[in-house]
mmCIF file of C-alpha atoms in Angstrom:
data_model
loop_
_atom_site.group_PDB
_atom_site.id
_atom_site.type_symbol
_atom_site.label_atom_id
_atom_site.label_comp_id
_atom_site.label_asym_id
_atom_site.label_seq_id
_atom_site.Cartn_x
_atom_site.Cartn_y
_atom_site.Cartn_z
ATOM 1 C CA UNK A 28 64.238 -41.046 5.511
ATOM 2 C CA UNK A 29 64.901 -41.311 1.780
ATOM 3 C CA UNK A 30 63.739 -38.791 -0.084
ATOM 4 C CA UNK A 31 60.776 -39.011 -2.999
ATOM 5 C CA UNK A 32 63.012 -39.730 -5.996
ATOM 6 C CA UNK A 33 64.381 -42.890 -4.369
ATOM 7 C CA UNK A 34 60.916 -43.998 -3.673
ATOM 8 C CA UNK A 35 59.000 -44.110 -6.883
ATOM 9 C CA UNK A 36 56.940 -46.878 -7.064
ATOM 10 C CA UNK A 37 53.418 -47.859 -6.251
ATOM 11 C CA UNK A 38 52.752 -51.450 -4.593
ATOM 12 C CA UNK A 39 48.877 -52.777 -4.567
ATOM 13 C CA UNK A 40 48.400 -53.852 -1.086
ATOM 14 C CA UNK A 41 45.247 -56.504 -1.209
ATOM 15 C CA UNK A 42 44.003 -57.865 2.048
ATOM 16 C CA UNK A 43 42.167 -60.715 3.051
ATOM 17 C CA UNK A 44 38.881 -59.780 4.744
ATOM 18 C CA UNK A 45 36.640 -62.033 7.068
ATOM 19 C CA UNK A 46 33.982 -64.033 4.977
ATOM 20 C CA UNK A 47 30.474 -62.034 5.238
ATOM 21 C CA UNK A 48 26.995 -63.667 6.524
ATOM 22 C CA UNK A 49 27.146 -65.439 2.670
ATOM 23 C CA UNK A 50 30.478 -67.088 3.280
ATOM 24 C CA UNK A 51 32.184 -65.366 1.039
ATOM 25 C CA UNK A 52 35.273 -63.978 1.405
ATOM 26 C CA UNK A 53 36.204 -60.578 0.882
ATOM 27 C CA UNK A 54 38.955 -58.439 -0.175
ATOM 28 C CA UNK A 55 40.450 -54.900 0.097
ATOM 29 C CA UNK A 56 42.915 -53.418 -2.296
ATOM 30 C CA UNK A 57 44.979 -50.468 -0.907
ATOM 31 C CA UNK A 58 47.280 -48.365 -2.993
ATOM 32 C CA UNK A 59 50.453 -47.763 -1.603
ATOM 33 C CA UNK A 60 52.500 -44.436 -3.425
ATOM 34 C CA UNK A 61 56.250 -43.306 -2.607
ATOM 35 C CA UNK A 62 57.446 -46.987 -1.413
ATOM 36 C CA UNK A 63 60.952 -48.595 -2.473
ATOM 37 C CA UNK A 64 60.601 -52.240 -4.159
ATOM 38 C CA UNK A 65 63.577 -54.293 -4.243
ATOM 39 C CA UNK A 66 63.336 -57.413 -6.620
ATOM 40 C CA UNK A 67 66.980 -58.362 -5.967
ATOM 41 C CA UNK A 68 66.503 -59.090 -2.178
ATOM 42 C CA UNK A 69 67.360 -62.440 -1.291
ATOM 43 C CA UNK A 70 69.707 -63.130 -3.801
ATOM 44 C CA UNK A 71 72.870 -64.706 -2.584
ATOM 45 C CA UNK A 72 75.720 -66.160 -4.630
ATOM 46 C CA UNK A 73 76.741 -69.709 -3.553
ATOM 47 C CA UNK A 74 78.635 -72.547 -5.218
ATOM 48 C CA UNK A 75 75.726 -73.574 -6.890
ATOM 49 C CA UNK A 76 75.148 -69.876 -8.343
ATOM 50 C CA UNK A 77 72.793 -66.979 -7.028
ATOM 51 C CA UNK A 78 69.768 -68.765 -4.949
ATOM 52 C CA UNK A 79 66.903 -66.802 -3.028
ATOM 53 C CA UNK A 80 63.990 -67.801 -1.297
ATOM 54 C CA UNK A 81 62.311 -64.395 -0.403
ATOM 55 C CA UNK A 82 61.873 -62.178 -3.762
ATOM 56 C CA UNK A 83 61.122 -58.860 -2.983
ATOM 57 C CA UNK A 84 61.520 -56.335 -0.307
ATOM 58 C CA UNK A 85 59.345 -52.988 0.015
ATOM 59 C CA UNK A 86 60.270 -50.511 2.068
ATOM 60 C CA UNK A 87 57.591 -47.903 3.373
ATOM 61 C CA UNK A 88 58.622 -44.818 5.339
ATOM 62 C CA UNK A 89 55.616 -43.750 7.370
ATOM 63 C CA UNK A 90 56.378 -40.160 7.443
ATOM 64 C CA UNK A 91 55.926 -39.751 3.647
ATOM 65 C CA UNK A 92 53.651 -42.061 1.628
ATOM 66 C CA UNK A 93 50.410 -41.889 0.709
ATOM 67 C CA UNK A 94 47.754 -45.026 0.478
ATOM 68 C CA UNK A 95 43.909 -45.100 -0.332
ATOM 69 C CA UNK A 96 41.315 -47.708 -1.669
ATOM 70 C CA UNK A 97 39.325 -47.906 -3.709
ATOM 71 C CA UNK A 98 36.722 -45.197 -2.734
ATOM 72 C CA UNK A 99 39.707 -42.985 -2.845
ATOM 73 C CA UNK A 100 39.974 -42.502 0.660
ATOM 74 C CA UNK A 101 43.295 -41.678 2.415
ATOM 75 C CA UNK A 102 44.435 -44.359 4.897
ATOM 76 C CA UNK A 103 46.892 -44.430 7.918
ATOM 77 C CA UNK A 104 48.854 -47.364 8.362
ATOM 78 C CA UNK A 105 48.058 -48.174 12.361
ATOM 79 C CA UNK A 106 44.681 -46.791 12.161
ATOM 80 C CA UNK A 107 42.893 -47.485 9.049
ATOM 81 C CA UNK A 108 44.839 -50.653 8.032
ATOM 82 C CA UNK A 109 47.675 -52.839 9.132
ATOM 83 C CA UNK A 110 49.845 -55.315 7.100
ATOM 84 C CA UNK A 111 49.482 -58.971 8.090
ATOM 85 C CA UNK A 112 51.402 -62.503 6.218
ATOM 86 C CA UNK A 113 48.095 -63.599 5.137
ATOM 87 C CA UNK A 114 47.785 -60.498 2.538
ATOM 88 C CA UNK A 115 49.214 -60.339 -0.978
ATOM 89 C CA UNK A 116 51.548 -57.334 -2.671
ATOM 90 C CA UNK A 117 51.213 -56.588 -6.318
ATOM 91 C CA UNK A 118 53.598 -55.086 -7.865
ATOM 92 C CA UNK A 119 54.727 -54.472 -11.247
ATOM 93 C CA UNK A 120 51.643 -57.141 -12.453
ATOM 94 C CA UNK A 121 53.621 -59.519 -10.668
ATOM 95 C CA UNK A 122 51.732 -61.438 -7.119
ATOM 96 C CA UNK A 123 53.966 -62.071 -4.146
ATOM 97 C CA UNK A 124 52.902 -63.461 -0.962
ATOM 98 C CA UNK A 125 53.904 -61.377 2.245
ATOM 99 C CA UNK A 126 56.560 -63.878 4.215
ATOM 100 C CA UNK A 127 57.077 -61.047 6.928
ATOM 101 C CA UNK A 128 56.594 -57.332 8.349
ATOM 102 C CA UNK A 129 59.093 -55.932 10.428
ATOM 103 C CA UNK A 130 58.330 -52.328 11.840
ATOM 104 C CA UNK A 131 61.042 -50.059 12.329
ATOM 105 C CA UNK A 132 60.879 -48.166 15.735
ATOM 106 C CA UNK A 133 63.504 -45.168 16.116
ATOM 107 C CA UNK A 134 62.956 -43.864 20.143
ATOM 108 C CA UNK A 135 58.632 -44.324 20.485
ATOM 109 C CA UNK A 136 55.654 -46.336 20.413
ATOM 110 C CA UNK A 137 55.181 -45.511 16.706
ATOM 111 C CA UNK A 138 56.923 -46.990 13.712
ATOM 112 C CA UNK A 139 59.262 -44.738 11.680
ATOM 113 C CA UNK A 140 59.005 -47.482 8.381
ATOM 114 C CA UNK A 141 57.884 -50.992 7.676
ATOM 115 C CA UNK A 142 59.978 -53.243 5.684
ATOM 116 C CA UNK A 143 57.531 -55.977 3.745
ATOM 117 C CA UNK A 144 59.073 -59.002 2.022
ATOM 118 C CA UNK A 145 57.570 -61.775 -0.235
ATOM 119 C CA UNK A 146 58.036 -64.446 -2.256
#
């Protein structure tokens, strides 16, 4: 696990909710503290110069974070929310679109850290 002071930003987490009885659709923003954000990720040199496709990486260790929403209440990742390619990331008051999730499992059932990338 990397410890806090390599882990010092704060990614806006805002998920698309089912439409209600009105048909309208619904968000939730979560707050995500203590989480490593990458822009350079995807970046590869070629012969045509540096291309990328995916343009950020975020990497949250589960044993030390912190998220809430907007009532201020603490969530769990696995319990109170989970993170889908159909949500969004803000960071940095820039949008990306999640292209993947990939959960980290060291010797259990529970993930150790999720690694979230977007473009």
């Amino acid at each position: 696990m990397l410890p806090r002071r390599f882990r010092p930003h704060t990614v806006q987490l805002i998920k698309q909710l089912p439409e209600n009885e009105n048909g309208v659709a619904a968000e939730q923003v979560i707050m995500i503290l203590h989480v490593k954000a990458d822009l350079s990720y995807g970046m590869q040199q070629s012969k045509r110069g540096i291309t990328t496709d995916d343009k950020i990486i975020v990497y949250v260790e589960l044993g030390d974070y912190t998220a809430y929403d907007e009532n201020d209440r603490v969530l769990q990742y696995g319990t109170d929310f989970f993170i889908n390619t159909n949500d969004t990331l803000n960071f940095r008051d820039d949008e990306y679109a999640i292209t993947g999730v990939n959960e980290i499992f060291l010797d259990g059932t529970k993930p150790i850290r999720v690694e979230i990338t977007g473009k």
